[in-house]
PDB file of C-alpha atoms in Angstrom:
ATOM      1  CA  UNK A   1      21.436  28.739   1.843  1.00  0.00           C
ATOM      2  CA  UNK A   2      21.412  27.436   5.486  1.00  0.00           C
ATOM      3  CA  UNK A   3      20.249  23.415   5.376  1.00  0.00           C
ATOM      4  CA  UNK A   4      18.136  21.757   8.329  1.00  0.00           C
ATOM      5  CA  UNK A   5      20.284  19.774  10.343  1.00  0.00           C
ATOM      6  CA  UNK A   6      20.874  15.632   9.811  1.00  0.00           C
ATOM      7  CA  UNK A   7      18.344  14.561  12.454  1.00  0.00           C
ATOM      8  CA  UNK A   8      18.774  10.193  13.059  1.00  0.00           C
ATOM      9  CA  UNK A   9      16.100   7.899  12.678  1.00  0.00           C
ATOM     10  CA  UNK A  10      16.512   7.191  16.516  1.00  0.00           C
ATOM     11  CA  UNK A  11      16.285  10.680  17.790  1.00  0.00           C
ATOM     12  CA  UNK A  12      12.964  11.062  15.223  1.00  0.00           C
ATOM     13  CA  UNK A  13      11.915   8.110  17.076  1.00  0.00           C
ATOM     14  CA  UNK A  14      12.520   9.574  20.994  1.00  0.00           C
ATOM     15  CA  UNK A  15      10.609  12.122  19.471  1.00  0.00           C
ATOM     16  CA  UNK A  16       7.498   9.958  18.322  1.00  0.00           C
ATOM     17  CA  UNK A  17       7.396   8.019  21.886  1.00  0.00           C
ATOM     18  CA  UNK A  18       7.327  11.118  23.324  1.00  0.00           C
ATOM     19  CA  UNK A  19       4.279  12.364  21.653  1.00  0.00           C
ATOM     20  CA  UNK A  20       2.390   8.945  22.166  1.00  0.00           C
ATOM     21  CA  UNK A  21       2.647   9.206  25.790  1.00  0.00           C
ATOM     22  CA  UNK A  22       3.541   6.026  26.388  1.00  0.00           C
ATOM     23  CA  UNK A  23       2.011   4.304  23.679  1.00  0.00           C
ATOM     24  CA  UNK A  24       3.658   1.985  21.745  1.00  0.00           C
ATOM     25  CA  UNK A  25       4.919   2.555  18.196  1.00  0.00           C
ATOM     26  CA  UNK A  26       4.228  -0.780  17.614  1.00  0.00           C
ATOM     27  CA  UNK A  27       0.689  -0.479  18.393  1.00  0.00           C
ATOM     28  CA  UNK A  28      -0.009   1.330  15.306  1.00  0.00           C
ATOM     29  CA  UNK A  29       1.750  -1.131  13.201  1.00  0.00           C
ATOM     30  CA  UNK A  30      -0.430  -3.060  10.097  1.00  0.00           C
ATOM     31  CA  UNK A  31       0.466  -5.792   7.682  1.00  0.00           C
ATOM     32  CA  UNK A  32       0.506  -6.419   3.850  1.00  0.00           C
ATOM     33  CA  UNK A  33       1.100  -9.501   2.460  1.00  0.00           C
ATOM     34  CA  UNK A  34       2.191 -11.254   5.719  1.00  0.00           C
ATOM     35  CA  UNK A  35       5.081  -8.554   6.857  1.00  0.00           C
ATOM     36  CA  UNK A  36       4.455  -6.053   8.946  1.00  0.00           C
ATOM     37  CA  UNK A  37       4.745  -2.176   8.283  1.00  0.00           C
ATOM     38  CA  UNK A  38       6.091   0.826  10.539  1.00  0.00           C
ATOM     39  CA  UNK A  39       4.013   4.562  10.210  1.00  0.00           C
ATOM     40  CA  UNK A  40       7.391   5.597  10.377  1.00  0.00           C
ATOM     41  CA  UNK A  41       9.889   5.607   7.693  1.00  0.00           C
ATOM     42  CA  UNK A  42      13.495   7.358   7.551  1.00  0.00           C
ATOM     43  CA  UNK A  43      16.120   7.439   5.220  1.00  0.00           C
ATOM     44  CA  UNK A  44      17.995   4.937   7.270  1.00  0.00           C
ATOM     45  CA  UNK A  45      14.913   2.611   5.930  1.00  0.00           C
ATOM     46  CA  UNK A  46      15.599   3.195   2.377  1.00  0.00           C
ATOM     47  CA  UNK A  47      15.826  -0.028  -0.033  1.00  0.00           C
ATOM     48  CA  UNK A  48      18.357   0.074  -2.501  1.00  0.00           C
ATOM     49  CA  UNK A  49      16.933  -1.004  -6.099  1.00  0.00           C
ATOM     50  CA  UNK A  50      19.867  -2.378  -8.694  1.00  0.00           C
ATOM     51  CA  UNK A  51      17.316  -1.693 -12.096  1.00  0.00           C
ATOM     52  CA  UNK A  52      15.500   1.235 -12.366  1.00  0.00           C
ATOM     53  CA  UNK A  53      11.977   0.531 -12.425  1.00  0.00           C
ATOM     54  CA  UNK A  54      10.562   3.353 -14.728  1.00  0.00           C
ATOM     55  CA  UNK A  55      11.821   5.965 -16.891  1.00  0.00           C
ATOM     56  CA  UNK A  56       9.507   9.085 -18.108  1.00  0.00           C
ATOM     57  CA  UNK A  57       6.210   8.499 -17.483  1.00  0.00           C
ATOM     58  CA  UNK A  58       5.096   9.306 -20.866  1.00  0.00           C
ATOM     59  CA  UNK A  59       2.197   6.787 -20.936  1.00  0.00           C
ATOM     60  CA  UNK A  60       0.222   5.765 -23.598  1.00  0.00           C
ATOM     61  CA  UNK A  61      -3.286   6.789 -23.095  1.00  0.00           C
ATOM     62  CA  UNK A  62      -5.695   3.953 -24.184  1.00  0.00           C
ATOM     63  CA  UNK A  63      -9.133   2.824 -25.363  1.00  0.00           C
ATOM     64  CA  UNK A  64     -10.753  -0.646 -25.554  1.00  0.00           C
ATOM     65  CA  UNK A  65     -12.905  -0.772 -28.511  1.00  0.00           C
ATOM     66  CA  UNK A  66     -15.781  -3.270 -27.612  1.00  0.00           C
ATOM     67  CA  UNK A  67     -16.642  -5.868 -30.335  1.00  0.00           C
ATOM     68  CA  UNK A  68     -19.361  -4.609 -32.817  1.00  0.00           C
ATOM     69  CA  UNK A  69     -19.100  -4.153 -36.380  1.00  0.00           C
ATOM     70  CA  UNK A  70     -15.940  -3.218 -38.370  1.00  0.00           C
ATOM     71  CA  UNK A  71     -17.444  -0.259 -39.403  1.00  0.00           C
ATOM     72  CA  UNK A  72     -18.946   0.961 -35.855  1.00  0.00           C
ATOM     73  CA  UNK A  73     -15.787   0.084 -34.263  1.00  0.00           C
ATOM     74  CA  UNK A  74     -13.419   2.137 -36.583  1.00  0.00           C
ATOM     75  CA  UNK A  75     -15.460   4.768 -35.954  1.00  0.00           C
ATOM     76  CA  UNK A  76     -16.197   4.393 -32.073  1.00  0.00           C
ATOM     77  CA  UNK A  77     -12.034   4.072 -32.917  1.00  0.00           C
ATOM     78  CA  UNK A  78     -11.375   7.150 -34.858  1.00  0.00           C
ATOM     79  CA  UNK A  79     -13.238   9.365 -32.038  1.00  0.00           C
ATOM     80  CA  UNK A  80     -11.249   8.387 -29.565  1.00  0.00           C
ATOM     81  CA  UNK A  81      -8.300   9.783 -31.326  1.00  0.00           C
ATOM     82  CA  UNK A  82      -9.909  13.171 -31.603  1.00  0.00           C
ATOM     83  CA  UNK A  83     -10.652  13.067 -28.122  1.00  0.00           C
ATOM     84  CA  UNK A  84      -6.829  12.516 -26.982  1.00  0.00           C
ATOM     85  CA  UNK A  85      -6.141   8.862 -27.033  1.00  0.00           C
ATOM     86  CA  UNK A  86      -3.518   7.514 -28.464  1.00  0.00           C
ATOM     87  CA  UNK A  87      -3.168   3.498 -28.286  1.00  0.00           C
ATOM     88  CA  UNK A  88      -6.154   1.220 -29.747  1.00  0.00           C
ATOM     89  CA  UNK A  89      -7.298  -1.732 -27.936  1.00  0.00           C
ATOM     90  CA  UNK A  90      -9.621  -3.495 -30.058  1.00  0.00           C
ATOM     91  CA  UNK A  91     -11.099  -6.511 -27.953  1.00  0.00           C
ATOM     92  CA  UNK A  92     -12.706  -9.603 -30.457  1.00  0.00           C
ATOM     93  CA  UNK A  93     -13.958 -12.379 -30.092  1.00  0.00           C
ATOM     94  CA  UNK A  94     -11.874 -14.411 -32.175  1.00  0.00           C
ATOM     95  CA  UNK A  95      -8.987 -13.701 -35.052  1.00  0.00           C
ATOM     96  CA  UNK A  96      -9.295 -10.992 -37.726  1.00  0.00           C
ATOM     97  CA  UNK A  97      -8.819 -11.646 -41.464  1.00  0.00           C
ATOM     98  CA  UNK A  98      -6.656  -9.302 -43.868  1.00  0.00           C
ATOM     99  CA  UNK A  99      -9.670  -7.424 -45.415  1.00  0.00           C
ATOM    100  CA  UNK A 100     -12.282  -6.644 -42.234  1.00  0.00           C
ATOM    101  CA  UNK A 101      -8.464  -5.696 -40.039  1.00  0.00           C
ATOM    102  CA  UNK A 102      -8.103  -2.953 -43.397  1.00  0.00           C
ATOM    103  CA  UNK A 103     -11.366  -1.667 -42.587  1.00  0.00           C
ATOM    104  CA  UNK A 104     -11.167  -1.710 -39.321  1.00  0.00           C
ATOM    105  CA  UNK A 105      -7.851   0.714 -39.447  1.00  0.00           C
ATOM    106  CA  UNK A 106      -9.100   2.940 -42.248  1.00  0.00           C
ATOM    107  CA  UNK A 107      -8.097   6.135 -41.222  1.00  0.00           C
ATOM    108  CA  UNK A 108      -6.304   5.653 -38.652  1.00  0.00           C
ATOM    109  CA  UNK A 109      -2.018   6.439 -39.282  1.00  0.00           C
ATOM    110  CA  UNK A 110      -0.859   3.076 -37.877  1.00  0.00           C
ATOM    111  CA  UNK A 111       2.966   4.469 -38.170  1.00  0.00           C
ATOM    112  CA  UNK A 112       2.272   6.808 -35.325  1.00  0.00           C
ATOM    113  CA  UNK A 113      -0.681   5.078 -33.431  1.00  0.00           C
ATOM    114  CA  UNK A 114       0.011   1.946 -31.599  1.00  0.00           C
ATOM    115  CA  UNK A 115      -2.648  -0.810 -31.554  1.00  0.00           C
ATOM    116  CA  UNK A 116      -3.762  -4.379 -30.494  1.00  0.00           C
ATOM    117  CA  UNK A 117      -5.461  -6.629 -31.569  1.00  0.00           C
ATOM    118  CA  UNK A 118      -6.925  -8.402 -28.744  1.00  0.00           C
ATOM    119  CA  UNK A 119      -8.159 -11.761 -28.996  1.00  0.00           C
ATOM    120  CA  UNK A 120     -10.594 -12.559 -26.314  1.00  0.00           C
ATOM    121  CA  UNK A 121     -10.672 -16.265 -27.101  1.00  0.00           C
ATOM    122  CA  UNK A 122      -6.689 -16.764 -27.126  1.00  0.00           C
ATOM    123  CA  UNK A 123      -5.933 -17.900 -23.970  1.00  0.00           C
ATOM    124  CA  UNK A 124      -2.197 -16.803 -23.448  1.00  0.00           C
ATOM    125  CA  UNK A 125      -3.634 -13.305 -24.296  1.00  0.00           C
ATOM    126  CA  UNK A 126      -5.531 -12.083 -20.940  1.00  0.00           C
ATOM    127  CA  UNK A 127      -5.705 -10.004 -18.202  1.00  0.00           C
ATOM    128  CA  UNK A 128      -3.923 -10.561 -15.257  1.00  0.00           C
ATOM    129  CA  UNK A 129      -4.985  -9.742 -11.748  1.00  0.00           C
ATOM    130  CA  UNK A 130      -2.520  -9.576  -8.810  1.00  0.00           C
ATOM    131  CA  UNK A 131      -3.163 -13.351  -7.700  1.00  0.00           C
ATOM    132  CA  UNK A 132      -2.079 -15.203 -11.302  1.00  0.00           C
ATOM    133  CA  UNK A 133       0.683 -12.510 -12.588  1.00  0.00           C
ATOM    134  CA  UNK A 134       3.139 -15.471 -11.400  1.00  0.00           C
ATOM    135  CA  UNK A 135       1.598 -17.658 -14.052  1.00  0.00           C
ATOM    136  CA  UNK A 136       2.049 -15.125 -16.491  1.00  0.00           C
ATOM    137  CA  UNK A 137       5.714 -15.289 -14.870  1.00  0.00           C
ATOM    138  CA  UNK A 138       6.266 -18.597 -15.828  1.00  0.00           C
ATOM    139  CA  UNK A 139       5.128 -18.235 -19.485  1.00  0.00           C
ATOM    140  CA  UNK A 140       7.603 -15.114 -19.706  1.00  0.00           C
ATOM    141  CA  UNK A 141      10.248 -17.532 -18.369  1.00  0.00           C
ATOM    142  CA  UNK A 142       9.680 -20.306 -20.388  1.00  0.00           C
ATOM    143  CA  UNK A 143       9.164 -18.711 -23.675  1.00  0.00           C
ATOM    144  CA  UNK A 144      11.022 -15.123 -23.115  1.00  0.00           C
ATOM    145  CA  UNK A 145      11.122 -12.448 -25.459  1.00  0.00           C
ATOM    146  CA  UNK A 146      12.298  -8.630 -25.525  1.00  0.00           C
ATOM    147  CA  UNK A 147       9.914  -6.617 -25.056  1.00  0.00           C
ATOM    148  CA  UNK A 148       7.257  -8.190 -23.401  1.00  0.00           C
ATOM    149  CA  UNK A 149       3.695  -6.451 -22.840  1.00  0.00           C
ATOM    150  CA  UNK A 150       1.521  -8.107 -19.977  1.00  0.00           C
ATOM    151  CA  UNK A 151      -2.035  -6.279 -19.105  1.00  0.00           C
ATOM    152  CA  UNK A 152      -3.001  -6.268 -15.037  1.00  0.00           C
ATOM    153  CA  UNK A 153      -5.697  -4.849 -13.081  1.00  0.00           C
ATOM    154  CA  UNK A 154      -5.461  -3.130 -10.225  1.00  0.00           C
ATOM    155  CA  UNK A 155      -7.383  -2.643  -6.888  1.00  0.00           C
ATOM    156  CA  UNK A 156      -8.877   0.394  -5.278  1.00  0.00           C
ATOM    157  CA  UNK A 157      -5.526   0.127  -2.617  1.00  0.00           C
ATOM    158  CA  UNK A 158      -4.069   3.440  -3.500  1.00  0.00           C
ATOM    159  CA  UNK A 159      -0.125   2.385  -2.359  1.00  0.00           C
ATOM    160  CA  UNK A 160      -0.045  -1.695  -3.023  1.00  0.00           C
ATOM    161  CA  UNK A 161      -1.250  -1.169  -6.154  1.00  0.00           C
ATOM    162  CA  UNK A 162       1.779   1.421  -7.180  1.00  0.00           C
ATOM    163  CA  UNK A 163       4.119  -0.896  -5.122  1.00  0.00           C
ATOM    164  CA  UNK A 164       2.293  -4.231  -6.844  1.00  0.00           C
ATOM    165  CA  UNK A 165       3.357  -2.464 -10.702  1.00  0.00           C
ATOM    166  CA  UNK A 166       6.532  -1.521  -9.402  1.00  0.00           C
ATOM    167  CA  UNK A 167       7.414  -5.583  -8.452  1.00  0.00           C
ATOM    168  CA  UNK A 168       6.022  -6.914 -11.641  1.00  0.00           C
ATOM    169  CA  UNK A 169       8.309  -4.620 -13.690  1.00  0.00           C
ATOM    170  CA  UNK A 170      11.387  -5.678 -11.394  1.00  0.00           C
ATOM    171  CA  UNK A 171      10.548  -9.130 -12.047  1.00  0.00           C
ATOM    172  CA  UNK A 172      10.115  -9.442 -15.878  1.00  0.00           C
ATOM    173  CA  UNK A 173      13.046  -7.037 -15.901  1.00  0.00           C
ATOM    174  CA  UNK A 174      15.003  -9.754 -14.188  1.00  0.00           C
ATOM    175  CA  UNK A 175      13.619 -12.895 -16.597  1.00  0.00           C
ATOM    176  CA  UNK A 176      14.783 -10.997 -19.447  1.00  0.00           C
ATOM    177  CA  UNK A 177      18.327 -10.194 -17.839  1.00  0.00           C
ATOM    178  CA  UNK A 178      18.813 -14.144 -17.389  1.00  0.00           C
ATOM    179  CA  UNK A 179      17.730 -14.443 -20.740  1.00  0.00           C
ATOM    180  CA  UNK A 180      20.505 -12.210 -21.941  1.00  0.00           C
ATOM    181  CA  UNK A 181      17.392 -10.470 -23.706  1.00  0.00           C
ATOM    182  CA  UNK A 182      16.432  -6.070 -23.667  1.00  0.00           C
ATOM    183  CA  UNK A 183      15.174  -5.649 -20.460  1.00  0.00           C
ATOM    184  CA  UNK A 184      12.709  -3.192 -21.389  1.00  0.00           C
ATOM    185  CA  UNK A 185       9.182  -4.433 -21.088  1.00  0.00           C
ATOM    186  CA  UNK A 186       5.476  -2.863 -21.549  1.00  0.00           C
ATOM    187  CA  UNK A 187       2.948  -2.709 -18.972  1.00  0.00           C
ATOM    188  CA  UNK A 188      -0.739  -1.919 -19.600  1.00  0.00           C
ATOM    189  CA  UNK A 189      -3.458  -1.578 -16.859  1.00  0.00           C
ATOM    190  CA  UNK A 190      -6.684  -1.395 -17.494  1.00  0.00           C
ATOM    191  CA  UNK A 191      -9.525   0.163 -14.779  1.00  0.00           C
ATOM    192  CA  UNK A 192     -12.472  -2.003 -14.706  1.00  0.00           C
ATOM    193  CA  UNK A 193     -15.513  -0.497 -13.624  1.00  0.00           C
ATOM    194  CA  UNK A 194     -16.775  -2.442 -10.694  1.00  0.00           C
ATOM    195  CA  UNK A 195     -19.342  -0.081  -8.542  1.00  0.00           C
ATOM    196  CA  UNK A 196     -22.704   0.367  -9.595  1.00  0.00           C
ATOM    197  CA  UNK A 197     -22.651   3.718  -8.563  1.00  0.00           C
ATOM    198  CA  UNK A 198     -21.461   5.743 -11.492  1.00  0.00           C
ATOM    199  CA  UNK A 199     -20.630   9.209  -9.740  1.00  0.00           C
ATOM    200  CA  UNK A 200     -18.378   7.032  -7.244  1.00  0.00           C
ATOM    201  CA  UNK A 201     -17.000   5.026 -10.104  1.00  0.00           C
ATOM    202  CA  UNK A 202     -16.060   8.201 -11.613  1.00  0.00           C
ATOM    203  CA  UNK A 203     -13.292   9.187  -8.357  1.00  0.00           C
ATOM    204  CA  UNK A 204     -12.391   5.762  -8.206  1.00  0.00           C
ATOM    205  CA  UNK A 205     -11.086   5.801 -11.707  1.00  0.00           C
ATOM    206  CA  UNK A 206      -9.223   8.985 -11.073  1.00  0.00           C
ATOM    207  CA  UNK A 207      -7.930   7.798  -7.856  1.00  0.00           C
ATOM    208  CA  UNK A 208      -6.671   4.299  -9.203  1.00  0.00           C
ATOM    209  CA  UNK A 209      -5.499   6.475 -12.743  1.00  0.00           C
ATOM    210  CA  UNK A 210      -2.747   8.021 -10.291  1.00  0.00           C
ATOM    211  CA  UNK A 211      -1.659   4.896  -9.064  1.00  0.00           C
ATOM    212  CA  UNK A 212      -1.431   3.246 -12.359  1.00  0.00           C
ATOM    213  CA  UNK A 213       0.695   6.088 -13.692  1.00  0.00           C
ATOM    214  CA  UNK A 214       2.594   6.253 -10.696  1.00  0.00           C
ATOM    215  CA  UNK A 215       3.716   2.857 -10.418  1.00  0.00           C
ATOM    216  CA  UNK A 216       4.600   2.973 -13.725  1.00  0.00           C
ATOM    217  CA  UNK A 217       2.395   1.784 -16.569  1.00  0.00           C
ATOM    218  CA  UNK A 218       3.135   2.247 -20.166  1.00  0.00           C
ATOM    219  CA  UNK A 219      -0.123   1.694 -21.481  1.00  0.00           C
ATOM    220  CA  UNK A 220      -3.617   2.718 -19.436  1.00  0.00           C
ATOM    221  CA  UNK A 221      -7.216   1.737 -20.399  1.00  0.00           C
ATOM    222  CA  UNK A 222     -10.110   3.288 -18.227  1.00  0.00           C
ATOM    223  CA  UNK A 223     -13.564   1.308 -18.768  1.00  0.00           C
ATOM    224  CA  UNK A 224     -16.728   4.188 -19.087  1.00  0.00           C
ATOM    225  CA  UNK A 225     -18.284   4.131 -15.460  1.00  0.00           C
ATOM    226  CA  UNK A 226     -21.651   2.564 -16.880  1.00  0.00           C
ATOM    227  CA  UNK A 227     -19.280  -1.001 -17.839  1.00  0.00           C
ATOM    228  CA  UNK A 228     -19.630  -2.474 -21.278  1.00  0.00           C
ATOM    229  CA  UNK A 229     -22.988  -0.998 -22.218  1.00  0.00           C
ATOM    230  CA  UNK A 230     -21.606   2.989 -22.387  1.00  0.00           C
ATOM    231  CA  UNK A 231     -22.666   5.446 -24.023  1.00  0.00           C
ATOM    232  CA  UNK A 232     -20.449   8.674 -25.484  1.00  0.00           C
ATOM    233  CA  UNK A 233     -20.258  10.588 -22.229  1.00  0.00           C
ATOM    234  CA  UNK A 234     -19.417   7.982 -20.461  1.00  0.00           C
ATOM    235  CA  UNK A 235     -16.363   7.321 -22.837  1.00  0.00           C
ATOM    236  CA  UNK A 236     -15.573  10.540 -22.921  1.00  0.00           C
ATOM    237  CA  UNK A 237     -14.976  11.244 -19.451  1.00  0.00           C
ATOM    238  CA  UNK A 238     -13.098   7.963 -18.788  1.00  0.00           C
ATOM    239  CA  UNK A 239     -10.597   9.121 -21.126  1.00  0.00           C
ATOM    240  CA  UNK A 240     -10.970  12.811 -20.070  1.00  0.00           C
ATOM    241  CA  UNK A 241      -9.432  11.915 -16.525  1.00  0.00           C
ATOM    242  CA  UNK A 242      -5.500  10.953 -18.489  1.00  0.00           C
ATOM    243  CA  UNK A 243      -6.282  13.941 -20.362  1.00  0.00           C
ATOM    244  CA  UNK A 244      -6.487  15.919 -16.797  1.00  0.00           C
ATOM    245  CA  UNK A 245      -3.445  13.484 -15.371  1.00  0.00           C
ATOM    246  CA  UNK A 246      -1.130  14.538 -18.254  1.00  0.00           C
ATOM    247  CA  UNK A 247      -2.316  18.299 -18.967  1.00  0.00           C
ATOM    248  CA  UNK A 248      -3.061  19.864 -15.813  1.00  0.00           C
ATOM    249  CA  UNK A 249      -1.041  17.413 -13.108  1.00  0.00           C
ATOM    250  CA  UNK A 250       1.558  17.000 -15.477  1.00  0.00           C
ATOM    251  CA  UNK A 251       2.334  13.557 -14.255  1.00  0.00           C
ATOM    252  CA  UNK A 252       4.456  12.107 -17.474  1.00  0.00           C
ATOM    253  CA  UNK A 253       6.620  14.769 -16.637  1.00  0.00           C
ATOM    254  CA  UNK A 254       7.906  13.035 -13.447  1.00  0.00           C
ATOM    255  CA  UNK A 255      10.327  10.027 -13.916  1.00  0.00           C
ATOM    256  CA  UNK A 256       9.334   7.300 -11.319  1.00  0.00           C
ATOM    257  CA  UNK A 257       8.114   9.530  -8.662  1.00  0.00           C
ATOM    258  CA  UNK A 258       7.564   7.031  -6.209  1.00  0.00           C
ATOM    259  CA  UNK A 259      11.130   6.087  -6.080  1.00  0.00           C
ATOM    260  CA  UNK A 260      12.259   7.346  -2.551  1.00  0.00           C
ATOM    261  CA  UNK A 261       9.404   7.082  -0.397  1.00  0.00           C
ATOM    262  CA  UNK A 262      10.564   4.685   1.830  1.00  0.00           C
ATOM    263  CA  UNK A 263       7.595   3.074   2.471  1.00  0.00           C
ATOM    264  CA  UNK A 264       7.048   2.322  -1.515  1.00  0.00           C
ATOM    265  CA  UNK A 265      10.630   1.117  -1.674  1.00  0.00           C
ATOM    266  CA  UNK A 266       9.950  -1.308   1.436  1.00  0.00           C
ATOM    267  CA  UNK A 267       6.555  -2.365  -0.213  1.00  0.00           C
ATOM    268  CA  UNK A 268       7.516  -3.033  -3.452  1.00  0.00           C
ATOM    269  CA  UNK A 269      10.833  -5.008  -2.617  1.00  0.00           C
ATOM    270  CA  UNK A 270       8.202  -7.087   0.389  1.00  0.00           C
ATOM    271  CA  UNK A 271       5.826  -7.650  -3.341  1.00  0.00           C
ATOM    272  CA  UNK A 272       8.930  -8.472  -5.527  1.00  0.00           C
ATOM    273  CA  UNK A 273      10.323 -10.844  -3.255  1.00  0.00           C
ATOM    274  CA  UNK A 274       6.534 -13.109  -3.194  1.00  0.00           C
ATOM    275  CA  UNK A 275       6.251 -12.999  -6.697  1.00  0.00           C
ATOM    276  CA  UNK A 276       9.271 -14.340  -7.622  1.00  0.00           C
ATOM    277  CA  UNK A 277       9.550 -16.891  -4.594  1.00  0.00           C
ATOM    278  CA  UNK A 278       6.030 -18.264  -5.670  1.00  0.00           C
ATOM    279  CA  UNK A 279       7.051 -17.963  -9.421  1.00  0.00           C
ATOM    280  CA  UNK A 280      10.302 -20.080  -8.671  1.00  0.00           C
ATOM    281  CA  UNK A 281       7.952 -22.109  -6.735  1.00  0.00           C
ATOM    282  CA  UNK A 282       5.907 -22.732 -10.330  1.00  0.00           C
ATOM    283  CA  UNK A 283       8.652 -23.108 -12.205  1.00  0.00           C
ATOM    284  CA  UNK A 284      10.344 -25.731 -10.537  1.00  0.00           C
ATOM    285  CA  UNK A 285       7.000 -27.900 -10.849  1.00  0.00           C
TER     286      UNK A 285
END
């Protein structure tokens, strides 16, 4: 089998300058966080990563089970499961005693289903957006342990938002390897739903899906397009679009797929390197 020929980055670019008749590559530059990106990548571009940032993308598809009664939420709980889910957020107000956490699991095989408890109130336990991870940094660094789970949203931003997961992996992977601890740790992103149009709500979920997934989440939550106040459709089809992702795109059958786009690469290395200078920042205060 005859290969294409090795072609450099600077005869692809003669070739470019030529077709922009005398416009400058330059021009068509744009910036993310303060550096500034090329349209053009080439394998001379490539950044090389020393960890691996994911593995098989065999994510855990999840469910947030709004605070109601025990009873209403095992079974709200237990539904989900039939319907493909297979991690169990349940989101309180407040701790859980021994007897109402029995009924709340009745039925449900905790041996093979993984679940949280999530305590709304607790303040170390939140979600993290892309503008306080580095505090969540900080508490990693200061109290480490091995397998660390941290829950982020994400923005509509198709690529920063697969390069943003990819940084925050690299840089809990790296407080753990100081700590001579596993460097393993467990992401979960959860989809808030943030239009008021349902329909459009709907593709963004899908669209934003992909990117979680793709930059490598272990865990992902999709809120029902109609918010807090949804009704059975609406859950259904939130969890209906990893259903889709897993068996008909067959994503967690790709293992970090966005390793080698160069432009990825570039990004998340340009979002790994501002974390962890503004986390070393924190930390030194």
């Amino acid at each position: 089998m005859q290969e294409f020929p090795h072609i450099s980055k600077a005869e692809w670019l003669a070739k470019v300058e030529k077709d922009l008749k005398g416009k400058p590559l330059d021009s068509l530059n744009w910036e993310v966080e303060g550096e500034t990106f090329s349209p053009f990548w080439h394998g001379e571009d490539a950044v090389e990563n020393k960890q691996a940032i994911a593995s098989a993308r065999e994510w855990k598809i999840g469910v947030s089970i709004p605070f109601s009664s025990y009873a209403e939420s095992n079974q709200l709980a237990l539904k989900a499961l039939m319907g493909g889910a297979n991690f169990l957020r349940f989101d309180y107000p407040g701790s859980i005693g021994s007897k109402e956490k029995e009924e709340l699991l009745t039925g449900i095989l905790v041996d093979i289903i993984d679940y949280e408890l999530f305590d709304l109130k607790e303040g170390g336990k939140r979600v993290y957006s892309r503008s306080d991870v580095r505090e969540y940094l900080k508490v990693q660094a200061e109290t480490p342990w091995g397998n660390p789970r941290i829950w982020l949203t994400i923005t509509d931003d198709y690529f920063n938002s697969i390069a943003f997961l990819r940084a925050v992996r690299l840089c809990l992977q790296q407080i753990n390897h100081e700590h001579g601890l596993p460097t393993d740790c467990e992401i979960g992103v959860i989809i808030k739903a943030t239009d008021d149009n349902p329909d459009y709500q709907k593709i963004k979920n899908t669209s934003q899906a992909m990117a979680a997934i793709i930059g490598g989440a272990d865990i992902l939550i999709i809120e029902p397009s109609s918010g807090e106040d949804d009704s059975r459709f609406e859950r259904r089809v939130a969890r209906n679009v990893q259903n889709i992702l897993r068996e008909e795109a067959y994503l967690h059958r790709v293992a970090d797929p966005a390793a080698g786009s160069y432009y990825l690469e570039a990004l998340t290395d340009t979002y790994a390197r501002k974390i962890w200078a503004e986390f070393q920042q924190l930390v030194s205060t």
